[in-house]
XYZ file of C-alpha atoms in Angstrom:
707
model
C -39.882 15.775 9.860
C -39.857 12.257 8.469
C -36.238 12.727 7.329
C -35.129 13.774 10.815
C -36.955 10.836 12.407
C -35.108 8.498 10.054
C -31.790 10.163 10.930
C -32.371 9.653 14.659
C -33.433 6.047 14.055
C -30.220 5.359 12.141
C -28.150 7.023 14.892
C -29.868 4.832 17.493
C -28.913 1.729 15.519
C -25.348 2.962 15.184
C -24.958 3.631 18.897
C -26.437 0.240 19.746
C -23.380 -1.564 18.373
C -20.996 -0.305 21.037
C -17.652 -2.111 21.044
C -14.155 -1.814 22.459
C -11.108 -3.155 20.665
C -7.906 -4.345 22.299
C -4.575 -5.711 21.136
C -4.222 -9.482 21.225
C -0.975 -11.312 21.956
C -0.082 -14.517 20.097
C 2.933 -16.589 21.199
C 4.026 -19.693 19.266
C 7.144 -21.710 20.292
C 9.320 -22.826 17.366
C 12.578 -24.759 16.883
C 14.883 -24.045 19.872
C 18.444 -22.751 19.714
C 21.314 -25.222 19.412
C 22.161 -24.630 23.089
C 20.827 -22.386 25.900
C 22.328 -18.917 25.605
C 22.114 -15.388 27.002
C 23.661 -12.160 25.783
C 23.875 -13.483 22.224
C 23.525 -11.637 18.909
C 20.513 -12.020 16.623
C 19.229 -10.742 13.291
C 17.251 -11.676 10.220
C 19.266 -13.203 7.386
C 17.468 -14.534 4.313
C 14.128 -14.142 6.141
C 15.319 -16.507 8.880
C 16.397 -15.856 12.437
C 20.177 -15.870 12.720
C 21.861 -16.090 16.138
C 25.528 -16.029 16.978
C 27.655 -16.045 20.110
C 26.228 -16.015 23.593
C 27.132 -16.867 27.179
C 26.581 -19.946 29.342
C 28.394 -22.103 31.833
C 30.268 -25.296 31.035
C 31.617 -28.164 33.158
C 35.374 -28.809 33.084
C 37.321 -31.682 34.584
C 39.685 -29.653 36.747
C 38.016 -26.269 37.263
C 34.409 -27.366 37.622
C 31.686 -25.066 36.269
C 33.161 -22.006 34.535
C 31.682 -19.232 32.373
C 31.852 -19.904 28.646
C 31.593 -17.475 25.702
C 30.533 -18.875 22.291
C 32.787 -17.102 21.208
C 31.649 -13.682 22.536
C 28.552 -12.125 24.094
C 26.935 -9.087 25.701
C 27.352 -6.814 22.699
C 24.512 -5.469 20.567
C 22.974 -6.408 17.222
C 20.559 -4.886 14.732
C 18.808 -6.202 11.652
C 19.287 -4.362 8.361
C 17.865 -5.252 4.941
C 21.207 -6.781 3.924
C 21.498 -9.024 6.997
C 22.538 -8.560 10.635
C 25.173 -6.309 12.229
C 26.872 -7.242 15.510
C 28.663 -4.627 17.630
C 31.186 -4.967 20.463
C 30.876 -7.612 23.146
C 33.187 -9.527 25.478
C 34.924 -12.904 25.639
C 36.677 -14.077 28.808
C 38.924 -11.123 29.685
C 38.678 -9.372 26.302
C 36.344 -6.575 25.179
C 35.813 -5.984 21.460
C 35.373 -2.878 19.335
C 34.680 -4.854 16.172
C 31.578 -4.604 14.012
C 30.579 -7.712 12.074
C 28.112 -7.847 9.207
C 26.449 -11.181 8.496
C 25.317 -10.760 4.865
C 22.514 -12.433 2.985
C 24.061 -15.483 1.308
C 22.784 -18.033 -1.152
C 24.335 -21.093 0.512
C 23.485 -22.041 4.089
C 24.447 -25.117 6.043
C 21.227 -25.131 8.081
C 17.709 -24.266 7.042
C 16.290 -24.008 10.578
C 17.012 -21.724 13.514
C 20.567 -22.378 14.610
C 23.845 -20.792 15.657
C 26.121 -22.107 12.933
C 26.227 -20.381 9.562
C 28.592 -20.411 6.663
C 31.240 -17.793 7.511
C 31.580 -16.869 3.832
C 28.789 -14.326 4.381
C 30.500 -12.586 7.304
C 32.230 -9.232 6.756
C 34.243 -7.149 9.225
C 33.067 -3.540 9.233
C 34.851 -0.434 10.482
C 35.653 -1.036 14.144
C 34.101 1.253 16.742
C 36.414 3.898 18.262
C 36.409 2.170 21.667
C 36.003 -1.352 22.975
C 32.515 -1.753 24.402
C 30.350 -4.347 26.078
C 26.864 -4.042 27.611
C 26.004 -1.421 24.966
C 22.719 -0.993 23.079
C 22.150 -0.381 19.376
C 19.424 0.729 16.971
C 18.955 1.384 13.245
C 16.781 4.138 11.735
C 17.046 3.203 8.059
C 20.113 5.395 7.451
C 22.402 5.046 10.464
C 23.367 2.389 12.992
C 23.546 3.866 16.488
C 25.643 2.530 19.389
C 24.763 3.885 22.847
C 26.505 3.633 26.213
C 28.128 0.456 27.455
C 31.279 -0.274 29.398
C 34.828 0.403 28.251
C 37.993 -0.362 30.253
C 35.834 -1.302 33.253
C 34.290 2.196 33.178
C 30.739 3.118 32.221
C 30.559 5.017 28.940
C 28.223 7.881 27.978
C 29.357 8.102 24.339
C 26.987 7.775 21.392
C 28.251 6.779 17.936
C 26.610 6.255 14.585
C 27.687 4.684 11.304
C 26.016 5.446 7.974
C 24.621 2.246 6.509
C 25.596 0.618 4.240
C 28.301 2.915 2.825
C 29.675 4.464 6.023
C 33.408 4.126 6.676
C 33.800 6.184 9.863
C 31.909 6.099 13.151
C 30.603 9.588 13.940
C 30.608 10.623 17.597
C 27.406 12.389 18.675
C 26.520 14.359 21.790
C 26.936 12.094 24.839
C 23.843 11.046 26.769
C 22.882 13.814 29.229
C 22.688 11.463 32.182
C 24.878 9.008 33.964
C 26.173 6.128 31.916
C 23.789 3.268 31.175
C 24.711 -0.381 30.910
C 22.468 -2.936 29.194
C 19.866 -0.320 28.273
C 17.333 -0.617 25.438
C 17.783 1.644 22.390
C 15.074 1.978 19.714
C 14.173 4.457 16.985
C 10.543 5.542 16.952
C 8.404 8.481 15.859
C 7.428 11.260 18.240
C 5.552 14.553 18.030
C 8.866 16.223 17.108
C 9.845 13.696 14.430
C 11.903 10.478 14.481
C 13.930 10.063 17.678
C 16.411 7.670 19.249
C 15.068 6.517 22.615
C 17.155 5.001 25.415
C 15.280 3.137 28.155
C 16.277 1.475 31.387
C 19.752 0.220 32.010
C 21.737 0.459 35.216
C 24.837 2.003 36.689
C 27.122 0.878 39.479
C 26.175 2.278 42.893
C 28.463 3.334 45.645
C 28.655 -0.326 46.495
C 29.722 -2.169 43.367
C 27.443 -5.068 44.291
C 24.294 -2.869 44.357
C 23.548 -1.413 40.913
C 21.068 1.451 40.477
C 18.318 1.156 37.861
C 17.532 4.151 35.635
C 13.906 5.304 35.420
C 14.083 8.326 33.136
C 13.733 8.080 29.349
C 16.347 9.714 27.129
C 15.330 11.002 23.700
C 17.654 12.142 20.908
C 15.975 14.136 18.157
C 17.490 12.749 14.949
C 16.998 16.067 13.145
C 18.563 18.451 15.657
C 20.720 15.795 17.406
C 19.736 17.237 20.780
C 19.047 15.116 23.858
C 16.086 15.442 26.173
C 15.406 13.654 29.448
C 11.776 12.621 29.988
C 10.705 11.921 33.569
C 8.681 8.804 34.361
C 5.898 8.849 36.988
C 6.671 6.928 40.172
C 3.588 4.777 39.581
C 4.805 3.593 36.155
C 6.707 0.342 35.767
C 9.903 0.626 33.707
C 12.116 -1.993 32.004
C 14.524 -3.839 34.288
C 18.078 -5.013 33.746
C 18.580 -7.070 30.616
C 15.178 -6.220 29.123
C 14.678 -6.251 25.383
C 12.481 -3.907 23.372
C 11.373 -3.072 19.828
C 9.339 -0.413 18.045
C 5.789 -1.465 17.181
C 3.420 0.522 15.009
C 4.055 4.217 14.472
C 4.381 5.358 18.115
C 4.740 2.391 20.484
C 7.708 0.645 22.077
C 7.214 -2.835 23.549
C 9.462 -4.332 26.242
C 9.710 -7.997 27.175
C 11.654 -9.514 30.057
C 14.194 -7.854 32.292
C 14.823 -8.345 35.995
C 14.652 -6.167 39.065
C 17.372 -5.722 41.672
C 16.230 -8.866 43.495
C 16.808 -10.930 40.343
C 13.126 -11.639 39.583
C 12.308 -11.621 35.872
C 9.197 -9.868 34.546
C 6.667 -11.875 32.517
C 4.366 -8.961 31.628
C 4.737 -6.705 28.606
C 5.515 -3.034 29.106
C 4.292 -0.557 26.481
C 5.469 3.033 26.033
C 3.650 5.522 23.785
C 6.097 8.012 22.271
C 3.349 10.510 21.335
C 1.650 10.758 24.726
C 4.739 9.792 26.821
C 2.690 7.304 28.833
C 3.307 3.760 30.106
C 1.030 0.747 30.374
C 1.249 -3.002 30.863
C -0.169 -5.920 28.888
C -0.707 -9.490 29.942
C 2.335 -11.394 28.779
C 3.345 -15.025 28.868
C 5.189 -17.140 31.476
C 7.941 -17.744 28.909
C 8.642 -13.991 28.839
C 10.220 -14.137 32.318
C 13.804 -13.915 31.110
C 16.580 -11.360 30.701
C 19.489 -10.858 28.289
C 17.352 -12.305 25.479
C 16.896 -10.937 21.947
C 13.667 -9.668 20.385
C 14.111 -9.474 16.611
C 11.474 -8.005 14.232
C 10.633 -9.950 11.084
C 7.768 -8.775 8.868
C 4.745 -8.346 11.188
C 6.005 -10.539 14.043
C 9.017 -10.891 16.346
C 11.400 -13.658 17.424
C 12.098 -13.895 21.175
C 15.214 -16.047 21.566
C 17.272 -17.347 24.481
C 17.988 -15.529 27.698
C 18.511 -16.126 31.387
C 15.376 -17.218 33.252
C 16.936 -16.993 36.701
C 20.424 -16.658 38.104
C 22.783 -18.978 36.186
C 19.841 -20.713 34.466
C 19.542 -20.276 30.710
C 16.998 -21.198 28.054
C 17.156 -22.202 24.413
C 13.505 -21.314 23.774
C 12.601 -19.391 20.612
C 9.048 -18.082 20.311
C 7.239 -16.142 17.619
C 5.528 -13.147 19.218
C 2.790 -11.354 17.315
C 0.466 -8.487 18.236
C -2.901 -8.472 16.480
C -5.655 -5.879 16.531
C -9.120 -7.040 17.557
C -10.782 -4.078 15.846
C -13.093 -5.902 13.469
C -16.477 -5.144 11.970
C -19.411 -7.089 13.348
C -22.635 -8.092 11.650
C -24.577 -5.195 13.166
C -22.120 -2.648 11.773
C -22.256 -4.064 8.245
C -26.055 -4.288 8.405
C -26.422 -0.660 9.486
C -24.059 0.447 6.711
C -26.000 -1.515 4.074
C -29.318 -0.058 5.294
C -27.846 3.449 5.206
C -26.489 3.084 1.658
C -29.689 1.430 0.439
C -31.766 4.290 1.877
C -29.568 6.783 0.018
C -30.010 4.898 -3.256
C -33.794 4.867 -2.780
C -33.645 8.622 -2.126
C -31.741 9.140 -5.392
C -34.233 6.965 -7.301
C -37.186 8.940 -5.946
C -35.569 12.175 -7.123
C -34.623 10.934 -10.600
C -35.364 13.311 -13.454
C -35.101 13.504 -17.228
C -35.110 17.291 -17.296
C -31.790 18.794 -18.316
C -32.274 21.806 -16.062
C -33.343 19.712 -13.059
C -30.424 17.332 -13.559
C -27.874 20.140 -13.812
C -29.225 22.784 -11.389
C -32.104 21.286 -9.409
C -35.321 23.230 -8.888
C -33.341 26.453 -8.163
C -35.278 26.888 -4.913
C -32.911 25.288 -2.406
C -33.061 26.860 1.096
C -29.998 28.713 2.376
C -29.195 26.195 5.111
C -29.149 23.310 2.601
C -26.888 25.332 0.294
C -24.513 25.967 3.207
C -24.393 22.325 4.333
C -23.979 21.032 0.803
C -21.171 23.475 0.071
C -19.431 22.610 3.359
C -19.331 18.923 2.411
C -17.979 19.942 -1.000
C -15.138 21.903 0.576
C -14.476 19.305 3.265
C -14.527 15.545 2.769
C -13.295 12.251 4.163
C -9.776 13.565 3.559
C -10.431 16.355 6.057
C -12.184 13.918 8.403
C -9.038 11.788 8.570
C -6.217 14.333 8.311
C -7.456 17.170 10.572
C -7.838 15.039 13.746
C -4.517 13.394 12.857
C -2.765 16.773 12.777
C -4.319 17.725 16.116
C -3.409 14.397 17.721
C 0.131 14.227 16.369
C 1.164 17.865 16.544
C -0.921 21.006 17.017
C -3.830 23.055 15.742
C -1.710 24.542 12.977
C -4.073 23.290 10.257
C -6.592 25.860 11.540
C -4.562 28.562 9.793
C -5.157 26.791 6.469
C -8.954 26.780 6.833
C -9.499 30.208 8.426
C -9.582 32.052 5.032
C -12.794 30.145 4.238
C -14.489 32.320 6.833
C -14.427 35.377 4.554
C -13.568 34.007 1.075
C -16.708 31.842 0.816
C -19.197 34.611 1.784
C -17.498 37.109 -0.540
C -17.615 34.610 -3.394
C -21.307 34.010 -2.818
C -21.994 37.716 -2.816
C -20.032 38.743 -5.920
C -19.654 35.595 -8.068
C -23.258 34.480 -7.798
C -24.467 37.225 -10.159
C -22.435 35.639 -12.963
C -24.576 32.500 -12.718
C -28.048 33.436 -11.540
C -30.579 34.029 -14.271
C -28.420 32.559 -17.072
C -28.334 29.270 -18.918
C -24.691 28.511 -18.044
C -24.099 25.063 -16.612
C -20.310 25.248 -16.551
C -18.076 27.726 -14.784
C -16.029 27.970 -17.977
C -18.928 29.067 -20.206
C -18.221 32.721 -19.529
C -14.492 32.122 -20.088
C -15.305 30.706 -23.504
C -17.487 33.693 -24.366
C -14.808 36.153 -23.301
C -11.947 34.443 -25.138
C -12.250 31.273 -27.207
C -13.534 27.722 -27.011
C -9.958 26.445 -27.044
C -9.085 28.404 -23.892
C -12.280 27.263 -22.221
C -11.576 23.605 -22.945
C -7.919 23.869 -21.884
C -8.897 25.263 -18.482
C -11.666 22.695 -18.200
C -9.191 19.861 -18.822
C -6.951 21.199 -16.039
C -9.903 21.168 -13.646
C -10.835 17.631 -14.743
C -7.354 16.396 -13.911
C -7.638 18.045 -10.487
C -11.042 16.541 -9.752
C -9.843 13.136 -10.978
C -6.957 13.203 -8.502
C -9.271 14.322 -5.712
C -11.801 11.588 -6.490
C -9.078 8.928 -6.458
C -7.898 10.148 -3.042
C -11.485 10.223 -1.769
C -11.778 6.515 -2.537
C -8.244 5.265 -1.874
C -7.518 6.988 1.455
C -10.450 5.602 3.507
C -10.043 2.222 1.809
C -6.390 2.050 2.865
C -7.156 3.253 6.413
C -9.925 0.671 6.886
C -7.654 -2.038 5.534
C -4.882 -1.055 7.960
C -7.246 -1.258 10.936
C -9.754 -3.996 10.159
C -8.142 -5.997 7.354
C -11.067 -5.368 4.975
C -9.951 -5.608 1.374
C -9.494 -2.057 0.033
C -10.447 -3.256 -3.437
C -13.909 -4.229 -2.153
C -14.383 -0.808 -0.551
C -13.308 0.978 -3.722
C -15.523 -1.149 -5.950
C -18.661 -0.828 -3.774
C -18.417 2.903 -3.127
C -17.310 3.626 -6.688
C -20.397 1.890 -8.062
C -22.552 3.668 -5.483
C -21.253 7.054 -6.649
C -21.795 6.138 -10.294
C -25.398 5.043 -9.718
C -26.290 7.987 -7.491
C -24.770 10.623 -9.786
C -26.358 9.253 -12.972
C -29.828 8.510 -11.565
C -30.340 11.390 -9.175
C -30.106 14.991 -10.235
C -28.675 18.026 -8.493
C -31.483 18.041 -5.938
C -30.656 14.500 -4.843
C -26.969 15.399 -4.558
C -27.727 18.433 -2.371
C -29.905 16.209 -0.188
C -27.077 13.673 0.158
C -24.538 16.323 1.099
C -26.915 17.938 3.593
C -27.563 14.589 5.266
C -23.846 13.811 5.319
C -23.111 17.152 6.979
C -25.695 16.461 9.705
C -24.359 12.935 10.289
C -20.786 14.241 10.457
C -21.594 16.993 12.960
C -23.787 14.826 15.198
C -21.303 11.954 15.066
C -18.325 14.162 15.942
C -20.215 15.689 18.873
C -21.078 12.206 20.163
C -17.430 11.143 19.874
C -16.319 14.333 21.622
C -18.664 13.596 24.518
C -17.320 10.038 24.854
C -13.759 11.389 24.812
C -14.552 13.867 27.584
C -16.159 11.192 29.746
C -13.279 8.801 29.020
C -10.485 11.206 30.040
C -9.123 10.824 33.551
C -9.698 14.539 34.288
C -12.831 14.831 32.164
C -13.370 18.174 30.480
C -10.415 19.734 32.310
C -8.054 17.150 30.832
C -9.302 17.850 27.318
C -9.112 21.621 27.797
C -5.579 21.397 29.171
C -4.475 19.347 26.171
C -6.346 21.732 23.890
C -4.573 24.727 25.423
C -1.226 23.056 24.752
C -2.158 22.213 21.184
C -3.545 25.699 20.578
C -0.367 27.308 21.910
C 1.626 25.396 19.280
C -0.170 26.934 16.295
C 3.170 27.642 14.641
C 4.030 23.925 14.432
C 2.938 21.405 11.850
C 3.171 17.677 11.378
C 5.514 17.929 8.418
C 7.815 20.802 9.258
C 8.028 23.139 12.236
C 9.514 25.849 10.027
C 6.203 26.463 8.221
C 4.875 29.683 9.706
C 1.201 30.534 10.290
C 1.520 33.222 7.614
C 2.576 30.689 4.990
C -0.243 28.330 5.973
C -2.783 31.149 5.814
C -1.567 32.257 2.377
C -1.773 28.674 1.077
C -5.261 28.370 2.532
C -6.269 31.660 0.962
C -5.052 30.590 -2.483
C -6.802 27.228 -2.107
C -10.076 28.913 -1.093
C -9.894 31.341 -4.016
C -9.213 28.458 -6.410
C -12.245 26.560 -5.070
C -14.593 29.526 -5.120
C -13.444 30.820 -8.501
C -12.702 27.764 -10.588
C -14.112 24.553 -9.095
C -17.153 23.169 -10.914
C -18.433 21.410 -7.767
C -18.507 24.780 -5.962
C -19.849 26.885 -8.844
C -22.997 24.786 -9.153
C -24.073 26.060 -5.724
C -24.342 29.595 -7.111
C -27.378 28.514 -9.118
C -29.211 26.483 -6.451
C -31.513 29.417 -5.725
C -32.493 32.205 -8.094
C -32.821 34.587 -5.150
C -29.363 36.110 -4.816
C -29.865 37.015 -1.163
C -30.801 33.433 -0.243
C -27.795 32.060 -2.124
C -25.462 34.601 -0.494
C -26.830 33.683 2.929
C -26.119 30.034 2.137
C -22.513 30.837 1.240
C -22.090 32.833 4.468
C -23.438 29.867 6.404
C -21.083 27.527 4.503
C -18.015 29.575 5.441
C -18.939 29.656 9.132
C -20.001 25.995 9.170
C -16.812 24.796 7.452
C -14.599 26.500 10.043
C -16.868 25.187 12.821
C -16.497 21.625 11.533
C -12.721 22.086 11.394
C -12.741 23.260 15.029
C -14.811 20.240 16.075
C -12.431 17.890 14.247
C -9.451 19.572 15.930
C -11.132 19.104 19.316
C -11.743 15.440 18.515
C -8.049 14.959 17.727
C -7.084 16.741 20.952
C -9.612 14.652 22.852
C -8.061 11.465 21.499
C -4.643 12.659 22.660
C -5.974 13.360 26.167
C -7.917 10.084 26.239
C -5.009 7.860 25.198
C -2.682 9.788 27.522
C -4.947 8.888 30.433
C -5.542 5.286 29.284
C -2.673 3.953 27.178
C -4.134 0.417 27.355
C -6.931 1.533 25.015
C -4.434 2.368 22.266
C -3.864 -0.203 19.529
C -0.088 -0.584 19.311
C -0.355 -2.208 15.871
C -1.508 1.020 14.167
C 1.128 1.739 11.543
C 0.190 5.332 10.663
C -1.093 8.325 12.683
C -3.877 8.765 10.115
C -5.422 5.563 11.497
C -5.910 6.868 15.049
C -9.177 8.752 14.522
C -10.854 6.006 12.514
C -9.564 3.393 14.985
C -11.091 5.212 17.945
C -14.454 5.507 16.184
C -14.421 1.864 15.112
C -13.357 0.666 18.553
C -16.201 2.526 20.285
C -19.056 2.904 17.781
C -18.267 0.747 14.717
C -21.606 1.393 13.002
C -21.441 5.125 13.615
C -17.852 5.179 12.358
C -18.771 3.368 9.149
C -21.708 5.668 8.442
C -19.652 8.825 9.140
C -16.764 7.587 7.017
C -18.975 6.419 4.151
C -21.102 9.571 4.089
C -18.017 11.804 4.175
C -16.639 9.734 1.299
C -19.661 9.383 -1.001
C -21.026 12.931 -0.647
C -18.054 14.739 -2.252
C -17.390 11.753 -4.526
C -20.913 11.822 -5.979
C -20.611 15.599 -6.395
C -17.307 15.165 -8.251
C -18.761 12.494 -10.566
C -21.813 14.626 -11.321
C -19.729 17.771 -11.921
C -17.361 15.942 -14.251
C -20.241 14.781 -16.409
C -21.718 18.274 -16.379
C -18.401 19.830 -17.470
C -17.922 17.311 -20.282
C -21.457 17.820 -21.546
C -21.038 21.595 -21.445
C -17.507 21.988 -22.760
C -16.849 18.930 -24.980
C -20.118 17.303 -26.048
C -21.063 17.738 -29.687
C -24.696 16.910 -28.899
C -25.291 20.020 -26.805
C -25.754 20.236 -23.086
C -27.903 17.122 -22.696
C -28.470 15.225 -19.467
C -27.883 11.929 -21.312
C -24.387 12.887 -22.426
C -23.596 14.116 -18.889
C -24.698 10.767 -17.459
C -22.520 8.851 -19.912
C -19.491 10.972 -19.062
C -20.209 10.466 -15.333
C -20.266 6.688 -15.780
C -16.995 6.762 -17.698
C -15.428 8.973 -15.032
C -16.550 6.568 -12.284
C -14.933 3.617 -14.035
C -11.650 5.525 -14.446
C -11.690 6.560 -10.768
C -12.278 2.963 -9.623
C -9.437 1.630 -11.789
C -6.969 4.331 -10.732
C -7.876 3.945 -7.049
C -7.267 0.211 -7.170
C -3.954 0.788 -8.952
C -2.927 3.265 -6.250
C -3.826 0.805 -3.488
C -1.883 -1.972 -5.211
C 1.182 0.296 -5.250
C 0.811 0.988 -1.528
């Protein structure tokens, strides 16, 4: 009872540190353009903003104020790693089909933001098939896309692409399935169906040429199937106006700045579109954002907003650095709760320390069935499952359920028939019997293969949560790896098997209770409550044949892979085989394995519901989504950290250290059993566990440095 009171006390502390994160906007003016411009070209060349061309008015002696092109404007431009590419445009009465590539060059006449560059770095590319102005362009890493525009005074629905950088011919794609769009915004961003080309806003000429009609629908081109889809926009949502500019931010957001309505008023707020949930929201912008026909150019983790028209026939030379920053940070309460939780676990391991070889390897062999089931569930699942399963549900469907369903019958069958090979014997390694049946060489060869597998798994257990936390909060992943690696080393070497089972049981309880709490907050946060979550869940469940990676993977293939994985775990994983000997009563052990199979699938279902709940929640409140998230794997951890930071840290750390400690302990046990020349001693197992921990820490930090 004292343990449960402590658990509830820790949960109360975790829930006390309630928080809500939002995205912050930072705007810093920098060196202005050489002259006020609109409709110009822009890109990043040599890590500096490069602008060229543009439109303004000039005073002449005989004709007064006349429009002036410098030398051309109202085309489109994209940044590529090798420089900037400019497409189409107009000058006086001419419309261009040319494509110009401003390369990276060593010599530059100006070091600051300017319009004049050495023309030695400029290259003429293959001209587009038609002369276009008022078009939009995007780059997906392989192709440059040109969409819509005006040709020969007629609106154009054509879509072209050019392979970059080796393409020689513009390929014509399926035209846009709507009326032609002038001055639209084209971006490439991820969606639930894969990378897509999105076309937003734009206008077309109405029956009266002086009254253009703004487009509200969103067009999406799947870059795999090259098929268009028109996405309706709710009447209550605000959409980009004429001359707006937009860029992709994070892994599923598109940000729009500027643009004007039909009355000519420019928008100073920021519009945000989520490509996963197909929802719109607004952010507080900046008075300097009220402009149209400007350029918004990405550079590293910020953007350059340059030039534009602030009102009719009034232009600006302003250049501002725009940056979106996440406010999801850990507070003192969260860190304190985490330290108390880890310290309590270390004290628990110290109290259960033992010098007995049998107690260190197998425990007291009287573990209750429910503890066996919880411990085995946390061995099968881990922080990898905690992160990836909700991600799959949020980003795609419930298809990962097919992978885990075989656990429902493989785990109980293994407990019933494999347990007899362990109970009542002195074997401490799953490969002891293999060595008796064949030879020591075969036993050690198979054991080495398992060690390589468990080494890879342990590295992922440390590196994945460290990288996710770094992406969200900025915490150094090396600190996370070092702290939790040392924790696992101390716990596995000091505490025996009984302490490890206690840790995994506690981690399972914390994970289940925490996920249920998060599920309740998601239900209460959805606009339609439980109905909204169930509707999203029905949609996700109906797409069981789809996966995040490839829609062609059938449920049968996933189930077969899951079956093979479950058989491998139950038949050859040291961390699983130790559970066969946790109770000498075969019926109790078998009951524990039956409970583990049911509990593992139940946890997977809860995690899938959490991912679906996050989808429904962010679909109903897009303002709560952090647009700076750069990977879908960050969504689940971000939501937990933004609502209950202490609870999130404890769930994440317990799901990380429980299987990690088990892996460290099992590695030492296998080495002592299969390779130690001193016999199966607890001392040799502890030394091997320490060595394994050091290797895991080093490899995890090397992996993070590569990322």
